[in-house]
mmCIF file of C-alpha atoms and ligand atoms in Angstrom:
data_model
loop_
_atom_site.group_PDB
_atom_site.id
_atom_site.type_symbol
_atom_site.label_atom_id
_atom_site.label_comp_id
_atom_site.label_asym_id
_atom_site.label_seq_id
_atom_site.Cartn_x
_atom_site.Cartn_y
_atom_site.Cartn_z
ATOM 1 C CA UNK A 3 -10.303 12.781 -7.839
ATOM 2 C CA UNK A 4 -13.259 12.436 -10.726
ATOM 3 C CA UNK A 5 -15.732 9.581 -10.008
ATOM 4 C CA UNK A 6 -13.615 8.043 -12.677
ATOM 5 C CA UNK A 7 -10.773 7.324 -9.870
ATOM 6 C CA UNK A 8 -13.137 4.324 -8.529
ATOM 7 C CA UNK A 9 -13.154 1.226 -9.439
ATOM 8 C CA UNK A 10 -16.857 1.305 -11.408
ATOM 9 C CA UNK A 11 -17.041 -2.392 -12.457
ATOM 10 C CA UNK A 12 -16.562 -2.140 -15.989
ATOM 11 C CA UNK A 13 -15.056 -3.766 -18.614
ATOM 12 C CA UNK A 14 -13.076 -2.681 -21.216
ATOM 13 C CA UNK A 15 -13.684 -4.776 -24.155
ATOM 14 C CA UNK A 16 -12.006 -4.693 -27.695
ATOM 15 C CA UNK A 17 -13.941 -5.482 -31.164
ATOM 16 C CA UNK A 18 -12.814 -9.039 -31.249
ATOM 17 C CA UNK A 19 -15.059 -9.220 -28.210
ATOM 18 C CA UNK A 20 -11.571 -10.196 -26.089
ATOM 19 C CA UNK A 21 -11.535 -8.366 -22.438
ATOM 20 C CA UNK A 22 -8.657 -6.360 -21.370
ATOM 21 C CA UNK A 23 -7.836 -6.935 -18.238
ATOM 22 C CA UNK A 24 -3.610 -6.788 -18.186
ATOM 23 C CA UNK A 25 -1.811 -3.629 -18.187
ATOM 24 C CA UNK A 26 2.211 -3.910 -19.379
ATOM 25 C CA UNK A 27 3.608 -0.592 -18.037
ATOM 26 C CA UNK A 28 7.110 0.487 -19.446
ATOM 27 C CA UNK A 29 9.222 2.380 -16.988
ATOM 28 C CA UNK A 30 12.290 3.320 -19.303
ATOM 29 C CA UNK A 31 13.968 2.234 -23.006
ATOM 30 C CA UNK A 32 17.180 1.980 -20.640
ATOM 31 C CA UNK A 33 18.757 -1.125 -20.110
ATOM 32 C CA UNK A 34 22.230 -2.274 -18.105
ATOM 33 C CA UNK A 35 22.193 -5.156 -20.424
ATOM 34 C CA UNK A 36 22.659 -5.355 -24.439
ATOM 35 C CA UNK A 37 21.134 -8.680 -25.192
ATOM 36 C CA UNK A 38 21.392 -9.948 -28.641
ATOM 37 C CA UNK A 39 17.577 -10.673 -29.686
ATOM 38 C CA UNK A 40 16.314 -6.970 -28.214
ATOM 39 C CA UNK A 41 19.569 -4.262 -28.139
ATOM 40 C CA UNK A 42 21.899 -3.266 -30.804
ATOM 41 C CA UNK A 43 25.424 -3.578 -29.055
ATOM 42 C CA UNK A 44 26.387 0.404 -28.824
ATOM 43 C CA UNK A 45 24.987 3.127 -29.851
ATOM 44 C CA UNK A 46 21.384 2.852 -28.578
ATOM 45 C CA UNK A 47 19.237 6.263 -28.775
ATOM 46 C CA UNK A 48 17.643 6.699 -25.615
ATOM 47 C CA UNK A 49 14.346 8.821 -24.997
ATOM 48 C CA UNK A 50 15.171 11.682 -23.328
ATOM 49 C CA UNK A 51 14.609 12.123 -19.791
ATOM 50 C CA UNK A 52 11.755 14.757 -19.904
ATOM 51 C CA UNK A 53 9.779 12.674 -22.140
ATOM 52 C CA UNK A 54 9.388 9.974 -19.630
ATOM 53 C CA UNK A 55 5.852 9.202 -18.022
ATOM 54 C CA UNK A 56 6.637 10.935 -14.103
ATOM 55 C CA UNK A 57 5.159 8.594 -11.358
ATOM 56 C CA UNK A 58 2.004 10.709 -10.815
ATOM 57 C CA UNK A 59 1.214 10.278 -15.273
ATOM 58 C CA UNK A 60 1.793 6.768 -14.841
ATOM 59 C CA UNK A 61 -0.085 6.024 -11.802
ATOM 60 C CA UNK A 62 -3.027 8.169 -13.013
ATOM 61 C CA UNK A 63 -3.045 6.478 -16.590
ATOM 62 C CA UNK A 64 -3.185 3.071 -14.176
ATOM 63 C CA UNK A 65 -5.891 4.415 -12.064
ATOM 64 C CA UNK A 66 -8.344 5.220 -15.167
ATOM 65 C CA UNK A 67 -7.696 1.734 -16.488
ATOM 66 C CA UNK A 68 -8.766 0.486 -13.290
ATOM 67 C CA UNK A 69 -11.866 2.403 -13.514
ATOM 68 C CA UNK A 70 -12.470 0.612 -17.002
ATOM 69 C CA UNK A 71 -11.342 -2.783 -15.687
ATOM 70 C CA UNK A 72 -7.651 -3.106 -15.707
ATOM 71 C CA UNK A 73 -6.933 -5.567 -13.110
ATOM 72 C CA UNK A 74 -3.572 -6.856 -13.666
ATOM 73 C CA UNK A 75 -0.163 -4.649 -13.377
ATOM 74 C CA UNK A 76 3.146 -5.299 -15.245
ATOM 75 C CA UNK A 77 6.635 -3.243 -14.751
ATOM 76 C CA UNK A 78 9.091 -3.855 -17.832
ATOM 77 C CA UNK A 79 11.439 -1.813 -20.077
ATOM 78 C CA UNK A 80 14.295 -1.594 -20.939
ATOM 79 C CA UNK A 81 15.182 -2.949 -17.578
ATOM 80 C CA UNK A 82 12.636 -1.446 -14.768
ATOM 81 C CA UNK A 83 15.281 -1.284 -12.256
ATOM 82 C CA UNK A 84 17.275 1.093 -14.553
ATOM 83 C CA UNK A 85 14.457 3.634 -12.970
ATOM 84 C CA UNK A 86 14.858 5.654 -9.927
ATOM 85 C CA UNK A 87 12.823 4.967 -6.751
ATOM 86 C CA UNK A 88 11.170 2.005 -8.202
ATOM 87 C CA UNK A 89 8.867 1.162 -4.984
ATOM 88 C CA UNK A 90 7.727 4.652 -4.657
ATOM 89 C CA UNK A 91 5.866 3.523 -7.873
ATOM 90 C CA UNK A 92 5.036 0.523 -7.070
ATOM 91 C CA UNK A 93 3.272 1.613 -3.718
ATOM 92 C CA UNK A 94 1.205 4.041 -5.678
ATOM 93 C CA UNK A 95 -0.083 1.587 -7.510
ATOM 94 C CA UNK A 96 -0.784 -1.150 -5.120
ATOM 95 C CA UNK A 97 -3.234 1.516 -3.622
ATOM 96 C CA UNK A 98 -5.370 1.721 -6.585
ATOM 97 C CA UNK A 99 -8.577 0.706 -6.305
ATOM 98 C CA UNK A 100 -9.406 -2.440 -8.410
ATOM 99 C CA UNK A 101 -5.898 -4.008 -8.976
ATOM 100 C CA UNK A 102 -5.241 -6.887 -7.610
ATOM 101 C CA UNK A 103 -1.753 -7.944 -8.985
ATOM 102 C CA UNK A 104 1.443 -6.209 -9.416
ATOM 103 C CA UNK A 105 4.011 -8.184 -11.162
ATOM 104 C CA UNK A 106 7.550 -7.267 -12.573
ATOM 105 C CA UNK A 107 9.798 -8.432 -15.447
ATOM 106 C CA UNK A 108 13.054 -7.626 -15.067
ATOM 107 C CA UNK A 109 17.176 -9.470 -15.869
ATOM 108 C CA UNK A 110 17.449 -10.084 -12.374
ATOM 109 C CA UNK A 111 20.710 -7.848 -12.233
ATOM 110 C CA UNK A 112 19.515 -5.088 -9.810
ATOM 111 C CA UNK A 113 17.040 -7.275 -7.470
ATOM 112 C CA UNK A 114 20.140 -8.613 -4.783
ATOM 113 C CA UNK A 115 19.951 -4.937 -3.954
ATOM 114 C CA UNK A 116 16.382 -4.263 -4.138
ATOM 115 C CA UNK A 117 14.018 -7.368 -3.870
ATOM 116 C CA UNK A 118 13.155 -6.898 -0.218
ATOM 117 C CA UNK A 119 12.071 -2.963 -0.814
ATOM 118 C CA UNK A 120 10.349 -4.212 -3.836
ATOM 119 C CA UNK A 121 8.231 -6.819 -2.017
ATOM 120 C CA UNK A 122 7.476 -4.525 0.969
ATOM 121 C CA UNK A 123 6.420 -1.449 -1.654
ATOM 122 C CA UNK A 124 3.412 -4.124 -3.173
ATOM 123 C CA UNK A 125 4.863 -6.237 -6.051
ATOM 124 C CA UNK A 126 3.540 -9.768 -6.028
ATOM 125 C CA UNK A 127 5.304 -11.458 -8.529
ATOM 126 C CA UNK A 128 8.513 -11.315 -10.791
ATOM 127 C CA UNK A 129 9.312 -13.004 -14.251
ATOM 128 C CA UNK A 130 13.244 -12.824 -14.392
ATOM 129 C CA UNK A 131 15.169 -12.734 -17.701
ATOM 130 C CA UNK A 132 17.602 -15.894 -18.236
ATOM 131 C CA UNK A 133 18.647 -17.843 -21.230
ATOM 132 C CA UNK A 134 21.678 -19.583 -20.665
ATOM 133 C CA UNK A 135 23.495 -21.195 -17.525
ATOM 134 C CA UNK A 136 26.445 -21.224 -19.228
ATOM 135 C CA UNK A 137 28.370 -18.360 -18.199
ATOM 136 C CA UNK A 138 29.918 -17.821 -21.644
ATOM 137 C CA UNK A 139 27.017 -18.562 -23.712
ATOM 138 C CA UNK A 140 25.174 -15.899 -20.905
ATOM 139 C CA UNK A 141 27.972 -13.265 -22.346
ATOM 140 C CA UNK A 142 27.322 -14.079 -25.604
ATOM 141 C CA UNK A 143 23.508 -13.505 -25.739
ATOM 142 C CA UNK A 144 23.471 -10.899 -23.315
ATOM 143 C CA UNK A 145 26.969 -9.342 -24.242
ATOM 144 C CA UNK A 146 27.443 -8.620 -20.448
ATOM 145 C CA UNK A 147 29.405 -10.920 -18.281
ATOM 146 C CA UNK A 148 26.602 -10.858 -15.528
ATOM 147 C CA UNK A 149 25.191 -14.338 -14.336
ATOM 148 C CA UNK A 150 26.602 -14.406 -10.893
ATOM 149 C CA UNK A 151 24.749 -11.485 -10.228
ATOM 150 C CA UNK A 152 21.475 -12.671 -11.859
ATOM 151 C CA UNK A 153 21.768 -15.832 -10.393
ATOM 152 C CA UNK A 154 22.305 -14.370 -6.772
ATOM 153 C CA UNK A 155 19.420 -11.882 -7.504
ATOM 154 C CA UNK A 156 17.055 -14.965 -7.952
ATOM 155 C CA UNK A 157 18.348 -16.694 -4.959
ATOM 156 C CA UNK A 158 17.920 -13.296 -3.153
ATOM 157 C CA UNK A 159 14.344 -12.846 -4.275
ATOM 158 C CA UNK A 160 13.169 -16.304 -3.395
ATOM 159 C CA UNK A 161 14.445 -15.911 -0.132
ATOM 160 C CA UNK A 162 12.735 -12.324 0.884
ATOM 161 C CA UNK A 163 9.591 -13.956 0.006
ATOM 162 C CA UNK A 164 8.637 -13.883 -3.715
ATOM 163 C CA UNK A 165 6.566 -16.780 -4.716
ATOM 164 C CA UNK A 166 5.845 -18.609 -8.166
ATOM 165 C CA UNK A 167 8.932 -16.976 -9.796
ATOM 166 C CA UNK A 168 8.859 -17.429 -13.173
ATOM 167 C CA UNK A 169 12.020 -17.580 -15.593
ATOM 168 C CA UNK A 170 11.740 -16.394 -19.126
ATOM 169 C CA UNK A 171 13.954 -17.946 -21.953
ATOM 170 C CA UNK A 172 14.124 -17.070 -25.371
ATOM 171 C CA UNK A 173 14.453 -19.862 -27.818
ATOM 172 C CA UNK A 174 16.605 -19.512 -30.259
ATOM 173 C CA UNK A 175 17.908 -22.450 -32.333
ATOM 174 C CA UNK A 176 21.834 -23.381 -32.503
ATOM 175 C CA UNK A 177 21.895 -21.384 -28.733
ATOM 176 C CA UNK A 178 19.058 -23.233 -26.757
ATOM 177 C CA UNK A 179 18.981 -26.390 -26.985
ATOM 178 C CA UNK A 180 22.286 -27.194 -24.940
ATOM 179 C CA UNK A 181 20.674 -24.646 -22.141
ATOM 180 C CA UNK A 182 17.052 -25.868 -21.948
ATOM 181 C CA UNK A 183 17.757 -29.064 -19.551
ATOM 182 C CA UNK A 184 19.638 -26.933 -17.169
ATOM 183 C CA UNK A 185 17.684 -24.931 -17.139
ATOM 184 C CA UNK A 186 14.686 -26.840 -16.151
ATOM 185 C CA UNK A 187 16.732 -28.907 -13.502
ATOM 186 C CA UNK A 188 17.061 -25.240 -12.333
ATOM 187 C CA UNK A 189 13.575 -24.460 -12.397
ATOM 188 C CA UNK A 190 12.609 -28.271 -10.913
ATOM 189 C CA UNK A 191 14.701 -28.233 -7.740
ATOM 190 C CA UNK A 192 14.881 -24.212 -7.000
ATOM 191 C CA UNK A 193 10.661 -24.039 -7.689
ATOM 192 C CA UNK A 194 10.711 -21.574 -10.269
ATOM 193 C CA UNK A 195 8.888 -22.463 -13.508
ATOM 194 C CA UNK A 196 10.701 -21.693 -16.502
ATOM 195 C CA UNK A 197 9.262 -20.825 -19.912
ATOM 196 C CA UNK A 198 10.725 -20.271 -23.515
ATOM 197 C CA UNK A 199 9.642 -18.269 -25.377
ATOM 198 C CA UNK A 200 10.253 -18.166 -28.975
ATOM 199 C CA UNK A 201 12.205 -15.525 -30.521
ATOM 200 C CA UNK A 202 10.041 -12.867 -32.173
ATOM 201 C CA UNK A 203 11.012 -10.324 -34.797
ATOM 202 C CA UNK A 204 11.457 -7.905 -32.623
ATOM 203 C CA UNK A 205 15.326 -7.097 -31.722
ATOM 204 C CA UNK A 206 16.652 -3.699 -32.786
ATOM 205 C CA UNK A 207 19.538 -5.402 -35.466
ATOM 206 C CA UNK A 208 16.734 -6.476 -37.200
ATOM 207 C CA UNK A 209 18.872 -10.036 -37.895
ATOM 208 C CA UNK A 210 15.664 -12.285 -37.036
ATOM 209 C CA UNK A 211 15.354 -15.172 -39.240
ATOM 210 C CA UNK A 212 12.567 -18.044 -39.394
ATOM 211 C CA UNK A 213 15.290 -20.466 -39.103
ATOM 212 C CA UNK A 214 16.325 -18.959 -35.896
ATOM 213 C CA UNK A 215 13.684 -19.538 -33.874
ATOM 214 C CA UNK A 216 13.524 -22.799 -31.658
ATOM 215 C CA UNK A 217 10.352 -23.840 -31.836
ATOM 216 C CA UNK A 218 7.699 -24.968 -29.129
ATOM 217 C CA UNK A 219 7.743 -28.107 -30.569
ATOM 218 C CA UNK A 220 11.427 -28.736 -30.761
ATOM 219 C CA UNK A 221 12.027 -27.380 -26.792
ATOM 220 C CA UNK A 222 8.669 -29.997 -26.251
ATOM 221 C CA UNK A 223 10.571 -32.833 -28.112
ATOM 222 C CA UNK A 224 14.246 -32.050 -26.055
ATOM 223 C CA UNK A 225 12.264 -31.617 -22.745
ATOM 224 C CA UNK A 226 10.627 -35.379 -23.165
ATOM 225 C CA UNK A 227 13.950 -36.955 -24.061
ATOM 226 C CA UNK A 228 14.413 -36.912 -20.491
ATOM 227 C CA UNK A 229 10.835 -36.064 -18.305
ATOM 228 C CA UNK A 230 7.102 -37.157 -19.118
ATOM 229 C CA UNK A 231 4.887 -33.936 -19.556
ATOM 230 C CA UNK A 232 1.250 -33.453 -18.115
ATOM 231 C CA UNK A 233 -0.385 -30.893 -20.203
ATOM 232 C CA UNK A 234 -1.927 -28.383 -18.032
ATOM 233 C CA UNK A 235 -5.640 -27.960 -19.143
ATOM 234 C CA UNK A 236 -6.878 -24.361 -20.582
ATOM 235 C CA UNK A 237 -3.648 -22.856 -19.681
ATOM 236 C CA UNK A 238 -3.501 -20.814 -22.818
ATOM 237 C CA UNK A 239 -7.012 -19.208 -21.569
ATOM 238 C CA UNK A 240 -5.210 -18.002 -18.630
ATOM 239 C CA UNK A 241 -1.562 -16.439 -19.778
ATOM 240 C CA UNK A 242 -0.379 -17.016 -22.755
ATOM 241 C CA UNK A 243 2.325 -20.105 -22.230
ATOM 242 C CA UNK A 244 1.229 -23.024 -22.771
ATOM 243 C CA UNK A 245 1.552 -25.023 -19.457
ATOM 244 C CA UNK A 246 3.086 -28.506 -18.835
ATOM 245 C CA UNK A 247 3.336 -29.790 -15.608
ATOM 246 C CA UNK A 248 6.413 -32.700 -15.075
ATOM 247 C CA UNK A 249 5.340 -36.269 -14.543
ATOM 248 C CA UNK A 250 6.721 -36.945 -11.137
ATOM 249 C CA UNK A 251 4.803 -33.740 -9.696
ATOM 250 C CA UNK A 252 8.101 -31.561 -9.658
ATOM 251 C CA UNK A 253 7.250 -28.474 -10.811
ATOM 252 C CA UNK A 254 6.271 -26.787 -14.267
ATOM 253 C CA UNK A 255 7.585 -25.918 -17.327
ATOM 254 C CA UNK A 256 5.820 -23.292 -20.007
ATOM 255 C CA UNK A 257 6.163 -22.774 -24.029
ATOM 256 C CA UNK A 258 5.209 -19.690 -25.428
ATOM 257 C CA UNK A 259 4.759 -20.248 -29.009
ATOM 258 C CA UNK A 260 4.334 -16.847 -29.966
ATOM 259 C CA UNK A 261 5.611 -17.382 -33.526
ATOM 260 C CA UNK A 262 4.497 -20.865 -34.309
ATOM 261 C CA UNK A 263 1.023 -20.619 -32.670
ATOM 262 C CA UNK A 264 0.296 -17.243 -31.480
ATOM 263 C CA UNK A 265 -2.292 -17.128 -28.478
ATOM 264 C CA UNK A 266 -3.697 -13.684 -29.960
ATOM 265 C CA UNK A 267 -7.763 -15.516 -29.716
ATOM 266 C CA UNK A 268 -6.876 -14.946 -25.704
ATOM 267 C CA UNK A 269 -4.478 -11.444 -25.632
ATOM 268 C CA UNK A 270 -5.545 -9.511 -22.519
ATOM 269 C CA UNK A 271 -3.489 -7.367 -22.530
ATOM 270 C CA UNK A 272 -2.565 -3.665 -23.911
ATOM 271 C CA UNK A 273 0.910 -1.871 -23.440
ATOM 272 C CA UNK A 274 2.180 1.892 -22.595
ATOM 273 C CA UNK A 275 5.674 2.389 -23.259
ATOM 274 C CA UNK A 276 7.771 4.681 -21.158
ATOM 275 C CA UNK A 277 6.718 7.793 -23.177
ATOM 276 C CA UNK A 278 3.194 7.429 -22.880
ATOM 277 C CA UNK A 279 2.056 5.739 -25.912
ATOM 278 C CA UNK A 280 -0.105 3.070 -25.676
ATOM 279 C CA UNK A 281 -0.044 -0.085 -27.971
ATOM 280 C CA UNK A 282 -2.509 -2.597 -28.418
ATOM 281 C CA UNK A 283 -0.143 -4.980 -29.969
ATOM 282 C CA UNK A 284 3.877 -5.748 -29.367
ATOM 283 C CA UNK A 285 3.852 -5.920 -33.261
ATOM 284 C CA UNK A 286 1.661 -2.758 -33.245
ATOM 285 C CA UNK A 287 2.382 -0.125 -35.702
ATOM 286 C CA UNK A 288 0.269 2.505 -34.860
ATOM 287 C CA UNK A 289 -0.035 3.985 -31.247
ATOM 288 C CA UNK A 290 -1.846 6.683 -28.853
ATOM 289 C CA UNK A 291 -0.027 9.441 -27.881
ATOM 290 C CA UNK A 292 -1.827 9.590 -23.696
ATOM 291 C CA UNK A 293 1.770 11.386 -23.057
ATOM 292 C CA UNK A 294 -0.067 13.926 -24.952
ATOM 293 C CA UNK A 295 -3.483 13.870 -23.582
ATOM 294 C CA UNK A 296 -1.927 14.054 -19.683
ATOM 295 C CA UNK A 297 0.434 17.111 -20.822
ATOM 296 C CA UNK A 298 -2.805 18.957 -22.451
ATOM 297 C CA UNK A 299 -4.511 18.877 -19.351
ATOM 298 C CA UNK A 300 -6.964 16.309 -20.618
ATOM 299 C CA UNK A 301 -9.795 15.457 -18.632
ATOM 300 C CA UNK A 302 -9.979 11.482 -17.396
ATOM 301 C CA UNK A 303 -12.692 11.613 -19.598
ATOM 302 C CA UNK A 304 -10.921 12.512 -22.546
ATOM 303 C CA UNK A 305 -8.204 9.024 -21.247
ATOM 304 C CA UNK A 306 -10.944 7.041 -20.831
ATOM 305 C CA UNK A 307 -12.534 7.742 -24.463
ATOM 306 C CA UNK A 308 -8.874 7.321 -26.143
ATOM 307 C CA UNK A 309 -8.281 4.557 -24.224
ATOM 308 C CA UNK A 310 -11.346 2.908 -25.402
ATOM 309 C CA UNK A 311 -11.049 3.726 -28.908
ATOM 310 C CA UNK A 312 -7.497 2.032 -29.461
ATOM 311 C CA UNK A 313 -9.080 -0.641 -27.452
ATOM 312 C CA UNK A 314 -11.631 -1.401 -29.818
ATOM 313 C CA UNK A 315 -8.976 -1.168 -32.843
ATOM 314 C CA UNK A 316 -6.862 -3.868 -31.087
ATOM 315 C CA UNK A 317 -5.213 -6.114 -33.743
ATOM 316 C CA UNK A 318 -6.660 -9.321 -34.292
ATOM 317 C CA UNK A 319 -3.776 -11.120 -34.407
ATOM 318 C CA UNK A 320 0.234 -10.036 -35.041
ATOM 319 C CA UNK A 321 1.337 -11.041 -38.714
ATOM 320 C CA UNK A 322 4.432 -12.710 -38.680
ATOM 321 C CA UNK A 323 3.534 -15.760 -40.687
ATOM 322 C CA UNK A 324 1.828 -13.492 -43.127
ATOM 323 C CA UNK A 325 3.787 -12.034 -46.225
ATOM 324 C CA UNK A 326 2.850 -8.237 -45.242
ATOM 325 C CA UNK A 327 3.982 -8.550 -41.611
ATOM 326 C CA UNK A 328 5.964 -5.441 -40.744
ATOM 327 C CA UNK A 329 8.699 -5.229 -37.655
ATOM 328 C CA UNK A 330 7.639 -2.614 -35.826
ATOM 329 C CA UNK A 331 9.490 0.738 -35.888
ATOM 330 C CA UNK A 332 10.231 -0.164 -32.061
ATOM 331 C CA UNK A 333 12.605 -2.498 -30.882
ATOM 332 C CA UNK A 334 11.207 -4.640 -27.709
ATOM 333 C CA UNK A 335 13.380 -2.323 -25.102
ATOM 334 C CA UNK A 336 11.436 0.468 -26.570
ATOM 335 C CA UNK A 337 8.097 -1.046 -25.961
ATOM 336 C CA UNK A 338 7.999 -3.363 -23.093
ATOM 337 C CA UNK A 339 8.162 -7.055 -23.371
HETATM 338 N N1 SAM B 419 14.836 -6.083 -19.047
HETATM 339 C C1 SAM B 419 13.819 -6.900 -18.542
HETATM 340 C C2 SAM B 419 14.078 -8.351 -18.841
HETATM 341 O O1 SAM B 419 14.878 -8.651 -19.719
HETATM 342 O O2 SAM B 419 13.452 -9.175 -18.180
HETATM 343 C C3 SAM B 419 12.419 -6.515 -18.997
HETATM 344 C C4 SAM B 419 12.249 -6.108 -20.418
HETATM 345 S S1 SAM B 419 12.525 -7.376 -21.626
HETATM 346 C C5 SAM B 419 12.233 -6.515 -23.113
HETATM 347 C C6 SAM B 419 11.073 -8.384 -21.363
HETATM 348 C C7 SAM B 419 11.137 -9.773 -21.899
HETATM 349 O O3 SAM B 419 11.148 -9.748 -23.295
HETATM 350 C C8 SAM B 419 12.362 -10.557 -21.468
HETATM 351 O O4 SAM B 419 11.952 -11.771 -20.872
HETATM 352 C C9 SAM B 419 13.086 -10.838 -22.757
HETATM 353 O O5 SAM B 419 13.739 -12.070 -22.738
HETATM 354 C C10 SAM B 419 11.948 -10.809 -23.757
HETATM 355 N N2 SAM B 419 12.380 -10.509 -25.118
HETATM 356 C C11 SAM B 419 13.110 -9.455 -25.520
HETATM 357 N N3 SAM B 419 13.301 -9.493 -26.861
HETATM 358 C C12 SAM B 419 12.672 -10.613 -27.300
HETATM 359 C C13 SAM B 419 12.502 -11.203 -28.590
HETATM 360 N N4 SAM B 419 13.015 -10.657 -29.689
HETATM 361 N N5 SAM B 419 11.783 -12.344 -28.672
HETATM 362 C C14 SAM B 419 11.255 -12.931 -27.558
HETATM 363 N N6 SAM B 419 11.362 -12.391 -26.321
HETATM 364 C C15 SAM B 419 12.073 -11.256 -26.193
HETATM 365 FE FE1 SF4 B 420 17.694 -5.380 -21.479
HETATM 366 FE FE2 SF4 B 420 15.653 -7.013 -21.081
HETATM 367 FE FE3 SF4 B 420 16.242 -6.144 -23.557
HETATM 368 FE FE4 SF4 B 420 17.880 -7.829 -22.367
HETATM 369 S S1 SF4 B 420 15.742 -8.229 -22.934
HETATM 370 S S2 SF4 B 420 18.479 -5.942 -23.452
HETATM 371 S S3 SF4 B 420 17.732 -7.263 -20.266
HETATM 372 S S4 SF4 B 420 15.520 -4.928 -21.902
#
């Protein structure tokens, strides 16, 4: 180990003056589900299996951000549990030096089997994938007739101990609406706080509209028909939904506007897919190839300085609301939402 391997104290800072402290780490492209807004139906072109980050790349691309000031782990895909040995990863990491929080996003399909082992290997927290109640609208946006086993995966992974789950729901208009009560109800009486996020340009049939998006303020507007919302103060500085707790003190509910009003002023966070490239954007078009730099025999050195340098390149902002936004080459399986 160099000195690097320690956590030094530092902070890794981009040029907007915004400090990185999150680090989203794809696991695999892979994915036991086809969902609508992410997956073309058949046919998906995997990465190869060679080209994936081993354990031992990953956890040493994890331990150099730590040494810069990475503080904050994320698992995603594709679906994380499509990976082998999962918690041998996730106990590598939960002995780095400097992070303090592993957390998972995953559809929920895989963790009746493997929640406990999870929790015991070092993860702290899991956001779980689920946009409709409705078992047929569930098929229809996720073209996989699956929510008894998602359901009885969250049920499972409340009850070996995971705390604070939080459930993520795309918002998409002419879909959502008739699911968002539910689902809150859900949330309010299982304590899990569910959050919608809006539908980004990001899905692989590249069939994202405006028009399709349900917006923050429309799920807002449904959501009061029926409960009075606190707003919860400076949440936006903290993650990037934008917090509301319920009236009556029963639980929380979170919007993430990410087309309608992006929270790019507080992004955290940078991204390495499961090929080693890392992105300093989800709407980034340009990447760095660490993949690369690990199979070169770079020195940490070498990481740290490429690492740094995208860093302080980070977009500003993503550019959907302007007229030369491009959809990145990558669909969100690809990259890790
Ligand atoms: N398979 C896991 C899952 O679904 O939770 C992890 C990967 S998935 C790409 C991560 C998150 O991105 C999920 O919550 C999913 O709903 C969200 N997501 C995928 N495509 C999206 C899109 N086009 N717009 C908004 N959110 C999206
Ligand atoms: Fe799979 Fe998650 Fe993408 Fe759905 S959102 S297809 S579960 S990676």
């Amino acid at each position: 180990m160099t000195a690097l391997a320690e956590n030094t104290g530092q902070t890794l800072v981009d040029g907007m003056g915004r400090t990185i402290v999150n680090l989203r780490i794809s696991v695999t492209d892979r994915c036991n589900f086809r969902c609508t807004y992410c997956m073309p139906a058949d046919n998906v072109e995997f990465m190869p299996r060679e080209k994936l980050l081993s354990f031992e790349e990953i956890t040493r691309i994890a331990r150099i951000g730590a040494g810069m000031g990475i503080k904050r782990l994320r698992l995603t895909g594709g679906e994380p549990l499509m990976r082998k040995d999962l918690p041998t990863l996730i106990s590598m990491l939960a002995k780095l030096d400097g992070i303090e929080d592993i957390a998972m996003t995953t559809n929920a399909f895989f963790l009746k089997e493997h929640a406990k082992t999870l929790k015991e290997a070092g993860l702290k927290r899991l956001n779980i994938s689920l946009d409709a109640l409705d078992p047929e609208k569930f098929r229809d946006v996720n073209r996989r007739d699956c929510l008894k086993e998602v359901l009885e995966g969250m049920r499972v992974s409340a009850e070996v101990g995971f705390k604070s789950i939080k459930v993520n729901a795309v918002a998409m208009k002419n879909f959502s609406e008739t699911e968002i009560l539910g689902l809150i109800e859900m949330g309010r009486s299982e304590g899990f706080e569910i959050r919608f996020i809006e539908f980004m340009p990001l899905d692989s049939d590249r069939n994202w509209e405006r028009d399709k998006v349900l917006f923050g303020h429309e799920i807002l507007d449904l959501i009061r028909e029926k409960h009075d919302l606190v707003p919860v103060e400076n949440s936006l500085e903290i993650g990037p939904a934008s917090e509301y707790d319920f009236a009556d003190g029963k639980g929380r509910v979170g919007i993430i506007t990410a087309v309608s009003n992006p929270f790019c002023d507080h992004c955290n966070r940078i991204r390495m897919t499961a090929n080693g490239k890392l992105r300093t954007c989800l709407f980034s078009t340009d990447e760095t190839d660490l993949k690369e730099l690990i199979r070169g025999n770079a020195s940490d050195e070498d990481i740290v300085k490429a690492i740094k340098d995208a860093v302080l390149i980070k977009e500003p902002g993503h550019k959907i609301n302007l007229d030369d936004f491009e959809q990145p080459q990558r669909a969100m399986h690809a990259i890790g939402g």
